[in-house]
Short mmCIF file of C-alpha atoms (C1' of nucleotides) in Angstrom, two decimals:
data_model
loop_
_atom_site.label_atom_id
_atom_site.label_comp_id
_atom_site.label_asym_id
_atom_site.label_seq_id
_atom_site.Cartn_x
_atom_site.Cartn_y
_atom_site.Cartn_z
CA MET A 1 62.10 29.38 -69.01
CA ALA A 2 60.61 32.54 -67.20
CA ARG A 3 57.12 31.99 -65.48
CA GLN A 4 54.34 33.47 -67.21
CA ALA A 5 51.90 32.32 -65.11
CA VAL A 6 53.18 34.80 -62.59
CA ALA A 7 52.69 37.77 -65.18
CA ASP A 8 49.21 38.62 -63.61
CA LYS A 9 50.31 39.28 -60.34
CA ARG A 10 50.11 42.66 -59.08
CA GLN A 11 53.15 45.17 -58.48
CA ARG A 12 53.97 45.96 -54.97
CA ARG A 13 52.43 49.57 -53.66
CA GLN A 14 54.86 51.93 -52.80
CA ARG A 15 55.01 53.11 -49.33
CA GLY A 16 52.34 55.54 -48.65
CA SER A 17 50.41 54.79 -51.61
CA ILE A 18 47.08 53.69 -49.52
CA SER A 19 45.68 56.29 -47.37
CA VAL A 20 42.35 55.53 -45.21
CA ASP A 21 40.21 57.81 -47.18
CA GLU A 22 40.78 55.70 -50.09
CA ILE A 23 40.02 52.84 -48.61
CA ILE A 24 36.98 53.81 -47.28
CA ASN A 25 35.83 55.57 -50.80
CA GLY A 26 36.70 52.32 -52.14
CA ALA A 27 34.60 50.57 -49.39
CA PHE A 28 31.62 52.80 -50.32
CA GLU A 29 31.80 51.98 -53.88
CA VAL A 30 31.79 48.65 -53.45
CA ALA A 31 29.41 49.13 -50.91
CA ASN A 32 27.34 50.49 -53.87
CA GLU A 33 27.86 47.82 -56.46
CA ALA A 34 27.13 44.48 -53.96
CA SER A 35 25.34 46.10 -50.64
CA VAL A 36 27.27 46.62 -47.23
CA ASP A 37 26.55 43.04 -46.55
CA GLY A 38 28.50 42.03 -49.84
CA LEU A 39 31.54 44.17 -48.88
CA SER A 40 34.24 42.06 -47.85
CA MET A 41 37.86 42.54 -47.07
CA PRO A 42 39.01 40.24 -50.20
CA LEU A 43 36.61 41.99 -52.63
CA LEU A 44 37.50 45.68 -51.44
CA ALA A 45 41.30 44.66 -51.46
CA LYS A 46 40.41 43.65 -55.54
CA HIS A 47 38.88 46.99 -56.16
CA LEU A 48 41.39 48.72 -54.31
CA ASP A 49 44.52 46.84 -56.23
CA VAL A 50 46.04 46.07 -52.65
CA GLY A 51 47.28 43.41 -51.29
CA VAL A 52 44.11 41.83 -48.74
CA THR A 53 46.27 42.22 -45.55
CA SER A 54 46.91 45.93 -46.53
CA ILE A 55 43.69 47.21 -45.24
CA TYR A 56 44.50 45.59 -41.93
CA TRP A 57 47.34 47.87 -41.79
CA TYR A 58 44.49 50.58 -41.42
CA PHE A 59 41.78 49.40 -39.78
CA ARG A 60 42.58 46.37 -37.50
CA LYS A 61 39.22 44.56 -38.02
CA LYS A 62 36.51 45.00 -40.25
CA ASP A 63 34.42 46.89 -38.06
CA ASP A 64 36.55 49.59 -37.67
CA LEU A 65 35.88 49.91 -41.09
CA LEU A 66 32.45 49.74 -40.89
CA ASN A 67 32.98 52.28 -38.18
CA ALA A 68 34.64 55.02 -39.95
CA MET A 69 31.83 54.19 -42.78
CA THR A 70 29.05 54.93 -40.68
CA ASP A 71 30.67 58.17 -39.35
CA ARG A 72 30.98 58.87 -43.09
CA ALA A 73 27.43 58.33 -43.53
CA LEU A 74 25.99 59.91 -40.74
CA GLY A 75 27.61 62.91 -41.89
CA GLN A 76 25.93 63.15 -44.98
CA TYR A 77 22.70 62.21 -43.52
CA ASP A 78 23.06 64.62 -41.23
CA PHE A 79 24.09 66.95 -44.01
CA ALA A 80 21.04 65.89 -46.16
CA THR A 81 18.39 66.21 -43.29
CA PRO A 82 18.44 69.93 -41.48
CA PHE A 83 15.38 71.12 -39.79
CA VAL A 84 13.97 74.32 -41.66
CA GLU A 85 11.54 76.00 -40.03
CA GLY A 86 8.65 77.62 -41.36
CA GLN A 87 5.89 79.58 -40.46
CA ASP A 88 4.04 76.48 -40.27
CA TRP A 89 5.42 74.18 -37.71
CA GLN A 90 3.29 71.31 -38.84
CA GLU A 91 4.91 71.57 -42.54
CA SER A 92 8.29 72.15 -41.39
CA LEU A 93 8.24 68.52 -39.59
CA ARG A 94 6.15 67.22 -42.12
CA ASN A 95 8.93 68.08 -44.66
CA HIS A 96 11.65 67.16 -42.42
CA ALA A 97 10.12 63.70 -41.17
CA ARG A 98 9.62 63.11 -45.28
CA LYS A 99 13.05 64.41 -46.26
CA MET A 100 14.58 62.03 -43.34
CA ARG A 101 12.65 59.47 -44.99
CA GLN A 102 13.67 60.29 -48.49
CA THR A 103 17.23 60.24 -47.58
CA PHE A 104 17.33 56.89 -46.41
CA ARG A 105 15.09 55.66 -49.37
CA SER A 106 17.38 56.84 -51.98
CA ASN A 107 20.74 55.75 -50.53
CA PRO A 108 20.39 51.89 -48.71
CA ILE A 109 23.86 52.36 -47.74
CA LEU A 110 23.27 55.02 -45.22
CA CYS A 111 19.65 53.08 -43.67
CA ASP A 112 22.04 49.61 -43.75
CA LEU A 113 24.96 51.51 -41.82
CA ILE A 114 22.83 53.93 -39.80
CA LEU A 115 19.67 51.98 -39.05
CA ILE A 116 20.14 48.43 -39.55
CA ARG A 117 23.97 47.97 -38.36
CA GLY A 118 23.57 50.28 -35.72
CA THR A 119 24.67 53.73 -34.50
CA PHE A 120 22.31 53.04 -31.13
CA GLY A 121 25.37 52.27 -29.01
CA ARG A 122 27.45 55.30 -29.83
CA GLU A 123 26.30 58.64 -28.50
CA ALA A 124 24.12 61.04 -31.08
CA THR A 125 25.80 63.36 -33.70
CA GLN A 126 26.11 66.97 -32.40
CA ALA A 127 24.14 67.86 -35.68
CA ALA A 128 21.46 65.60 -34.51
CA PHE A 129 21.56 67.01 -31.13
CA GLN A 130 20.92 70.57 -33.15
CA LYS A 131 18.00 69.50 -34.79
CA LEU A 132 16.46 68.50 -32.07
CA GLU A 133 17.08 71.96 -30.24
CA LYS A 134 15.53 73.92 -33.55
CA ALA A 135 12.49 71.52 -33.56
CA VAL A 136 12.16 71.67 -29.99
CA ALA A 137 11.91 75.21 -29.85
CA THR A 138 9.71 75.82 -33.26
CA LEU A 139 7.14 73.08 -31.19
CA VAL A 140 7.47 75.28 -27.88
CA GLU A 141 7.14 78.30 -29.75
CA ALA A 142 3.87 76.76 -31.76
CA GLY A 143 2.84 77.20 -27.80
CA LEU A 144 3.86 72.78 -26.36
CA SER A 145 5.75 72.45 -23.58
CA PRO A 146 9.45 71.35 -24.03
CA GLU A 147 8.75 67.81 -22.47
CA ASP A 148 5.66 66.99 -25.22
CA ALA A 149 7.69 69.03 -28.10
CA PHE A 150 10.50 66.22 -27.48
CA ASP A 151 8.23 63.23 -26.80
CA THR A 152 6.63 64.77 -30.78
CA TYR A 153 9.97 64.86 -32.10
CA ALA A 154 11.42 61.43 -30.99
CA SER A 155 7.88 59.66 -31.77
CA ILE A 156 8.41 61.29 -35.54
CA SER A 157 11.98 60.75 -35.50
CA VAL A 158 11.65 56.66 -34.17
CA HIS A 159 8.21 56.65 -36.67
CA THR A 160 10.61 57.72 -39.57
CA GLN A 161 13.14 55.37 -39.14
CA GLY A 162 10.84 52.25 -38.47
CA ALA A 163 9.38 53.04 -41.58
CA ALA A 164 12.62 53.39 -43.54
CA VAL A 165 13.99 50.15 -41.58
CA LEU A 166 10.83 48.02 -42.65
CA GLU A 167 11.04 49.18 -45.95
CA ARG A 168 14.45 48.34 -46.55
CA LEU A 169 14.05 44.87 -44.95
CA GLN A 170 11.13 44.63 -47.54
CA ASP A 171 13.36 45.19 -50.31
CA ARG A 172 16.19 42.96 -49.00
CA SER A 173 13.87 40.09 -49.19
CA GLY A 174 11.65 40.55 -51.37
CA GLY A 175 13.85 40.86 -54.61
CA ALA A 176 15.57 37.89 -53.92
CA GLU A 177 12.72 35.51 -53.67
CA PRO A 178 9.01 36.22 -54.73
CA TYR A 179 7.56 32.90 -53.13
CA ARG A 180 3.90 32.41 -53.03
CA ARG A 181 2.23 29.96 -51.78
CA SER A 182 -0.22 27.98 -53.81
CA GLY A 183 -4.22 29.09 -53.41
CA THR A 184 -3.38 29.20 -49.42
CA SER A 185 -3.45 33.33 -49.80
CA VAL A 186 -7.20 33.74 -51.12
CA ILE A 187 -9.03 35.34 -48.80
CA ASP A 188 -12.52 33.21 -48.29
CA PRO A 189 -15.18 36.43 -48.96
CA GLU A 190 -17.56 34.35 -46.54
CA THR A 191 -15.33 34.00 -43.57
CA MET A 192 -13.43 37.48 -44.27
CA PRO A 193 -16.39 39.65 -46.47
CA LEU A 194 -14.39 43.08 -45.00
CA ILE A 195 -10.72 42.15 -46.07
CA ALA A 196 -11.73 40.60 -48.65
CA ASP A 197 -13.16 43.77 -50.28
CA LEU A 198 -10.34 45.76 -49.38
CA THR A 199 -7.88 43.57 -50.33
CA GLU A 200 -9.08 43.73 -54.09
CA LYS A 201 -8.97 47.32 -53.88
CA GLY A 202 -5.14 47.34 -53.65
CA HIS A 203 -5.00 47.58 -49.93
CA ARG A 204 -1.73 45.76 -48.33
CA ILE A 205 -1.51 44.26 -45.13
CA GLY A 206 1.55 45.41 -42.60
CA ILE A 207 3.59 47.20 -45.22
CA ALA A 208 5.47 49.94 -44.72
CA ASP A 209 5.04 52.00 -47.89
CA ASP A 210 4.11 56.22 -48.54
CA ILE A 211 0.19 55.17 -47.26
CA ASN A 212 1.65 54.10 -44.22
CA PHE A 213 4.25 56.64 -43.61
CA GLU A 214 1.92 59.12 -44.17
CA TYR A 215 -0.70 57.95 -42.06
CA GLY A 216 1.06 57.44 -39.37
CA LEU A 217 2.99 61.22 -39.26
CA ASN A 218 -0.04 62.79 -39.15
CA CYS A 219 -1.64 61.12 -36.18
CA ILE A 220 1.23 62.52 -34.66
CA LEU A 221 1.46 65.41 -35.69
CA GLU A 222 -2.16 65.91 -34.95
CA HIS A 223 -2.14 64.33 -32.17
CA ALA A 224 0.42 67.29 -31.10
CA SER A 225 -1.86 69.92 -32.64
CA ARG A 226 -4.58 69.26 -30.09
CA LEU A 227 -1.92 69.46 -27.44
CA ILE A 228 -1.49 72.58 -28.41
CA ALA A 229 -5.25 73.50 -28.55
CA ALA A 230 -5.44 72.13 -25.29
CA ARG A 231 -2.77 74.62 -24.12
CA GLY A 232 -4.78 77.06 -25.27
CA GLU A 233 -7.59 76.63 -24.12
CA ALA A 234 -6.31 75.69 -20.34
CA GLY A 235 -3.54 78.84 -20.34
CA MET B 1 48.40 -0.74 -34.00
CA ALA B 2 45.01 0.80 -33.53
CA ARG B 3 44.72 4.20 -34.01
CA GLN B 4 43.47 5.88 -30.76
CA ALA B 5 43.42 9.25 -32.44
CA VAL B 6 40.08 8.19 -34.17
CA ALA B 7 38.18 7.01 -31.10
CA ASP B 8 36.46 10.25 -31.10
CA LYS B 9 35.10 10.01 -34.47
CA ARG B 10 31.26 10.08 -34.63
CA GLN B 11 29.52 6.78 -35.20
CA ARG B 12 27.76 6.77 -38.40
CA ARG B 13 24.18 7.69 -37.95
CA GLN B 14 21.60 4.77 -38.88
CA ARG B 15 19.03 5.55 -42.16
CA GLY B 16 16.43 7.56 -41.03
CA SER B 17 17.63 8.81 -37.62
CA ILE B 18 17.43 12.39 -38.62
CA SER B 19 14.19 14.20 -39.43
CA VAL B 20 12.86 17.33 -40.72
CA ASP B 21 11.32 17.93 -37.16
CA GLU B 22 14.46 16.99 -35.33
CA ILE B 23 16.45 19.18 -37.65
CA ILE B 24 14.16 22.45 -37.32
CA ASN B 25 14.08 21.85 -33.41
CA GLY B 26 17.59 21.52 -33.45
CA ALA B 27 18.26 24.68 -35.18
CA PHE B 28 16.23 26.99 -33.11
CA GLU B 29 17.97 25.59 -29.98
CA VAL B 30 21.66 26.79 -31.27
CA ALA B 31 19.25 29.96 -32.58
CA ASN B 32 18.83 30.50 -28.68
CA GLU B 33 22.38 30.14 -27.62
CA ALA B 34 24.34 31.85 -30.17
CA SER B 35 21.37 34.23 -32.02
CA VAL B 36 19.94 33.20 -35.91
CA ASP B 37 23.47 34.84 -37.15
CA GLY B 38 25.68 32.77 -35.10
CA LEU B 39 23.41 29.49 -36.65
CA SER B 40 25.93 27.87 -38.88
CA MET B 41 25.33 24.56 -40.60
CA PRO B 42 28.92 22.79 -38.93
CA LEU B 43 27.23 24.52 -35.72
CA LEU B 44 24.15 22.83 -36.06
CA ALA B 45 25.58 19.26 -37.53
CA LYS B 46 27.61 19.61 -34.14
CA HIS B 47 24.65 20.05 -31.95
CA LEU B 48 22.70 17.18 -34.17
CA ASP B 49 25.67 15.07 -33.95
CA VAL B 50 25.32 14.31 -37.58
CA GLY B 51 27.34 15.02 -40.49
CA VAL B 52 27.42 18.90 -41.65
CA THR B 53 26.71 17.36 -45.00
CA SER B 54 23.34 15.36 -43.89
CA ILE B 55 21.72 18.31 -43.29
CA TYR B 56 21.83 19.20 -46.61
CA TRP B 57 19.66 16.00 -47.75
CA TYR B 58 17.00 17.83 -45.95
CA PHE B 59 17.25 21.59 -46.93
CA ARG B 60 19.03 21.87 -50.04
CA LYS B 61 20.52 25.44 -49.13
CA LYS B 62 20.42 26.74 -45.80
CA ASP B 63 18.01 29.38 -47.03
CA ASP B 64 15.67 26.72 -47.08
CA LEU B 65 15.98 25.57 -43.12
CA LEU B 66 15.60 29.33 -42.45
CA ASN B 67 12.13 29.68 -44.32
CA ALA B 68 11.54 26.41 -42.92
CA MET B 69 12.19 27.88 -39.29
CA THR B 70 10.42 31.85 -39.84
CA ASP B 71 7.18 29.48 -40.92
CA ARG B 72 7.19 27.58 -37.74
CA ALA B 73 8.12 31.05 -36.06
CA LEU B 74 4.97 32.41 -37.78
CA GLY B 75 3.25 29.64 -36.31
CA GLN B 76 4.18 30.64 -33.12
CA TYR B 77 3.63 34.42 -33.56
CA ASP B 78 0.33 34.03 -34.64
CA PHE B 79 -0.64 32.21 -31.87
CA ALA B 80 0.68 34.30 -29.09
CA THR B 81 -0.65 37.42 -30.67
CA PRO B 82 -4.67 36.75 -31.62
CA PHE B 83 -6.85 39.56 -31.89
CA VAL B 84 -9.21 39.71 -28.81
CA GLU B 85 -12.34 41.38 -28.97
CA GLY B 86 -13.63 43.66 -25.68
CA GLN B 87 -16.25 45.76 -25.42
CA ASP B 88 -13.63 48.40 -25.54
CA TRP B 89 -12.11 48.85 -29.09
CA GLN B 90 -9.61 51.00 -27.85
CA GLU B 91 -8.35 48.51 -25.22
CA SER B 92 -8.83 45.80 -27.53
CA LEU B 93 -6.44 47.52 -30.23
CA ARG B 94 -4.08 48.72 -27.55
CA ASN B 95 -3.79 45.23 -25.72
CA HIS B 96 -3.36 43.33 -29.20
CA ALA B 97 -0.20 45.87 -29.76
CA ARG B 98 1.40 45.65 -26.95
CA LYS B 99 0.85 41.63 -26.70
CA MET B 100 2.82 42.04 -30.60
CA ARG B 101 5.01 44.05 -29.48
CA GLN B 102 5.85 41.94 -26.08
CA THR B 103 5.76 38.66 -28.04
CA PHE B 104 8.88 39.89 -30.19
CA ARG B 105 10.89 41.46 -27.36
CA SER B 106 10.67 38.23 -25.37
CA ASN B 107 11.49 36.19 -28.38
CA PRO B 108 14.20 38.14 -30.08
CA ILE B 109 14.73 34.84 -32.60
CA LEU B 110 11.11 35.52 -33.83
CA CYS B 111 11.94 39.14 -34.46
CA ASP B 112 15.15 38.08 -36.42
CA LEU B 113 13.19 35.63 -38.65
CA ILE B 114 10.18 37.12 -38.88
CA LEU B 115 10.58 40.98 -38.86
CA ILE B 116 14.38 41.30 -39.80
CA ARG B 117 15.09 38.28 -42.28
CA GLY B 118 12.08 39.11 -43.60
CA THR B 119 8.56 37.06 -44.42
CA PHE B 120 7.92 40.25 -46.33
CA GLY B 121 8.36 38.57 -49.91
CA ARG B 122 5.90 35.69 -49.45
CA GLU B 123 2.05 36.12 -48.67
CA ALA B 124 0.64 36.97 -45.23
CA THR B 125 -0.65 33.96 -42.98
CA GLN B 126 -4.16 33.00 -42.76
CA ALA B 127 -3.94 33.77 -39.27
CA ALA B 128 -3.12 37.04 -39.89
CA PHE B 129 -5.82 37.92 -42.25
CA GLN B 130 -8.26 36.77 -39.73
CA LYS B 131 -7.16 38.86 -36.88
CA LEU B 132 -7.06 41.46 -39.81
CA GLU B 133 -10.72 40.85 -40.60
CA LYS B 134 -11.22 40.61 -36.67
CA ALA B 135 -9.69 44.17 -35.90
CA VAL B 136 -11.54 45.87 -38.98
CA ALA B 137 -14.68 44.17 -38.26
CA THR B 138 -14.66 45.82 -34.65
CA LEU B 139 -13.51 49.28 -35.79
CA VAL B 140 -16.10 49.23 -38.20
CA GLU B 141 -18.77 48.71 -35.63
CA ALA B 142 -17.13 50.99 -33.60
CA GLY B 143 -17.94 53.77 -36.06
CA LEU B 144 -15.42 53.70 -38.73
CA SER B 145 -15.23 53.31 -42.62
CA PRO B 146 -13.86 50.04 -43.59
CA GLU B 147 -10.96 51.91 -45.10
CA ASP B 148 -10.41 53.55 -42.67
CA ALA B 149 -10.17 50.68 -40.05
CA PHE B 150 -8.01 49.29 -42.38
CA ASP B 151 -5.66 51.81 -42.37
CA THR B 152 -5.54 51.96 -38.53
CA TYR B 153 -4.75 48.67 -38.28
CA ALA B 154 -2.41 48.75 -41.08
CA SER B 155 -0.41 52.02 -39.08
CA ILE B 156 -0.44 50.14 -35.59
CA SER B 157 0.84 46.84 -36.92
CA VAL B 158 3.57 49.05 -39.05
CA HIS B 159 3.97 50.79 -35.50
CA THR B 160 4.49 47.59 -33.83
CA GLN B 161 6.67 46.24 -36.17
CA GLY B 162 8.63 49.07 -36.65
CA ALA B 163 9.19 49.57 -32.70
CA ALA B 164 10.45 45.77 -32.34
CA VAL B 165 12.89 46.07 -35.18
CA LEU B 166 14.45 49.51 -33.85
CA GLU B 167 14.82 48.24 -30.66
CA ARG B 168 15.98 44.63 -31.45
CA LEU B 169 19.00 46.85 -33.56
CA GLN B 170 19.75 48.65 -30.74
CA ASP B 171 20.27 45.58 -28.67
CA ARG B 172 22.47 43.84 -30.90
CA SER B 173 24.74 46.05 -31.29
CA GLY B 174 24.38 48.00 -27.82
CA GLY B 175 25.30 44.99 -26.27
CA ALA B 176 28.68 44.74 -28.78
CA GLU B 177 30.20 48.05 -28.19
CA PRO B 178 29.37 50.93 -25.49
CA TYR B 179 31.93 53.18 -28.16
CA ARG B 180 31.27 56.80 -26.04
CA ARG B 181 33.08 59.63 -28.14
CA SER B 182 35.47 61.36 -25.42
CA GLY B 183 33.37 64.77 -24.57
CA THR B 184 31.64 65.33 -27.94
CA SER B 185 28.54 64.01 -26.27
CA VAL B 186 28.17 66.99 -24.04
CA ILE B 187 25.17 69.31 -24.80
CA ASP B 188 26.45 73.09 -24.84
CA PRO B 189 23.85 74.47 -22.27
CA GLU B 190 23.88 78.28 -24.16
CA THR B 191 23.42 77.11 -27.64
CA MET B 192 21.12 74.19 -26.72
CA PRO B 193 18.91 75.01 -23.54
CA LEU B 194 15.82 73.42 -24.08
CA ILE B 195 17.26 70.01 -24.82
CA ALA B 196 20.34 70.19 -22.37
CA ASP B 197 17.57 70.77 -20.02
CA LEU B 198 15.67 67.37 -21.51
CA THR B 199 18.40 65.23 -21.86
CA GLU B 200 19.60 65.81 -17.88
CA LYS B 201 16.21 65.03 -16.93
CA GLY B 202 16.56 61.55 -18.94
CA HIS B 203 14.92 61.81 -22.02
CA ARG B 204 16.82 59.67 -25.06
CA ILE B 205 16.77 60.68 -28.28
CA GLY B 206 16.21 58.53 -31.41
CA ILE B 207 15.78 55.39 -29.18
CA ALA B 208 12.69 53.10 -29.80
CA ASP B 209 11.61 52.54 -25.81
CA ASP B 210 8.29 52.03 -23.94
CA ILE B 211 7.37 55.62 -23.78
CA ASN B 212 7.93 55.75 -27.61
CA PHE B 213 6.03 52.76 -28.64
CA GLU B 214 2.96 54.31 -26.36
CA TYR B 215 2.98 57.50 -27.23
CA GLY B 216 3.16 56.71 -31.22
CA LEU B 217 0.31 54.11 -30.25
CA ASN B 218 -1.66 56.89 -28.38
CA CYS B 219 -1.45 59.11 -31.58
CA ILE B 220 -2.80 56.21 -33.81
CA LEU B 221 -5.89 55.48 -31.83
CA GLU B 222 -6.28 59.03 -31.06
CA HIS B 223 -7.20 60.00 -34.39
CA ALA B 224 -8.85 56.82 -35.14
CA SER B 225 -11.39 58.06 -32.08
CA ARG B 226 -11.79 61.19 -33.92
CA LEU B 227 -13.01 59.88 -37.30
CA ILE B 228 -15.32 57.90 -35.48
CA ALA B 229 -16.43 61.24 -33.46
CA ALA B 230 -16.43 63.09 -36.96
CA ARG B 231 -18.36 60.69 -38.32
CA GLY B 232 -21.08 60.57 -35.83
CA GLU B 233 -21.20 64.34 -36.36
CA ALA B 234 -22.10 63.84 -39.53
CA GLY B 235 -24.67 60.79 -39.93
"C1'" DA C 1 17.19 5.90 -49.68
"C1'" DC C 2 20.14 7.79 -46.78
"C1'" DC C 3 24.08 9.71 -44.69
"C1'" DT C 4 29.10 11.01 -45.20
"C1'" DG C 5 34.16 13.08 -45.43
"C1'" DA C 6 36.93 15.39 -48.80
"C1'" DA C 7 37.14 18.83 -51.25
"C1'" DC C 8 36.13 23.65 -53.12
"C1'" DA C 9 35.81 28.50 -53.11
"C1'" DC C 10 34.49 32.16 -50.03
"C1'" DC C 11 35.50 34.71 -45.57
"C1'" DG C 12 37.78 37.40 -41.51
"C1'" DT C 13 42.43 37.44 -38.98
"C1'" DT C 14 46.86 36.97 -37.65
"C1'" DC C 15 52.05 35.95 -38.28
"C1'" DA C 16 56.08 36.57 -40.17
"C1'" DA C 17 58.22 38.34 -43.24
"C1'" DG C 18 59.66 41.43 -47.39
"C1'" DT C 19 61.29 46.55 -48.38
"C1'" DA D 1 57.22 52.42 -41.34
"C1'" DC D 2 54.17 50.70 -44.44
"C1'" DC D 3 52.90 46.66 -47.91
"C1'" DT D 4 52.59 42.37 -48.51
"C1'" DG D 5 51.48 35.91 -49.21
"C1'" DA D 6 50.86 32.46 -46.82
"C1'" DA D 7 48.53 30.08 -43.11
"C1'" DC D 8 44.98 29.11 -40.11
"C1'" DA D 9 39.86 28.74 -38.73
"C1'" DC D 10 35.72 29.35 -40.00
"C1'" DC D 11 31.66 29.60 -43.80
"C1'" DG D 12 28.52 27.09 -47.45
"C1'" DT D 13 28.15 24.09 -50.63
"C1'" DT D 14 29.00 20.32 -54.22
"C1'" DC D 15 30.37 15.60 -55.47
"C1'" DA D 16 31.15 11.25 -55.41
"C1'" DA D 17 31.26 7.91 -52.64
"C1'" DG D 18 29.74 4.59 -48.45
"C1'" DT D 19 26.06 1.31 -46.57
#
DNA sequence: ACCTGAACACCGTTCAAGT
DNA sequence: ACCTGAACACCGTTCAAGT
């Protein structure tokens, strides 16, 4: 009697029927459905209709696969966020920062791979340097010293990344579990008159949101424009 | 013949010999050695000299245990970072922000539990509200409107948290693997004259460090002081 | 009421094969 | 050269006990 139980076993794949690109593509597909954390080798293998161990011929460790994904993600990110010069340096920088944030927001996987998993150890992309050079040039032309220009761009960059990361982490855990303390949260108007009023108006504490992002961005840009003004007076 | 193989088996613990506090203490000890990610139930059980499943009597899920740890971490954090009023509101806020950052830096577990794992879903602590109230009061007294005072403090809070998280994520992956591209990192002085010069002087791009933290903090405080000045003129 | 091992379904990774 | 299942050591969690 033939065993039907074996019927659903996958057929053996041909030699060369798996490619690095195919694996990475599949990995992004799985990550899109299950998030980067949910991406596992068995899950990916099932998605690709491949033996789990076959993946290990192309990527010796899962970490190698994630590195390859991160490289591709960085490419996407760089492509999506060029630095566009304009007549108004403030608006150029502002739009640039907004675009960066928006890219991370609309694509959490980029955020997880690039920011949270951390490209920090490795060198910055060539594309990142080009953006930096362009932005610094714009600021220098506007009247900043190269050093101040660099610090300004670095500050915008970190501000944007920080906002993106915090927001992503909020989403991650916020979606999972509301978890409210019973009553403890109530603000006593007697002892805390100021914030009792403000929180009723909808203000939120310690939350990275649009308002907060724009506010910080404004502060940085304003600081830069003051530096320019001060230089103009001195020169 | 008695079996010696069984000799190293743990003795059964007495009833009531395990307590919630003991478990949480042990969990922090393990986390201190192996990081929060490295904290596993079997590892914790071994550390406590307890059967793995015993822990599940006190915490139905690992997540519950992590929540308990986070609560304690929040207590520590709140205790370590009170808002101290002073005659100079700028220095008060600056010191407050520095203290918050320093607390996270010197205690990565706090960072992992509070910021990265995310207390975001739940309500803010009572202590957090008290700090907020005090800070807002200080700023209002300095001449800000309650709304501006709130935005300023929120901005400082998010700036500090963002800096702490990014720095922590840097450390996490940076320590694991240096990973440098061969040559690709070199900046061509021909096409990128500005940053070629600056990076040689030790500037670093996209890195959350002391300089960047202080710079952003300055921008926020400067913005606040301008708001105060503008109000003073108008009033 | 509290503590426990066996057992299950998952995971990353290695090894010794198969073709 | 490429694909594979069996196997190992880990993990979180459940269950049916033991005391």
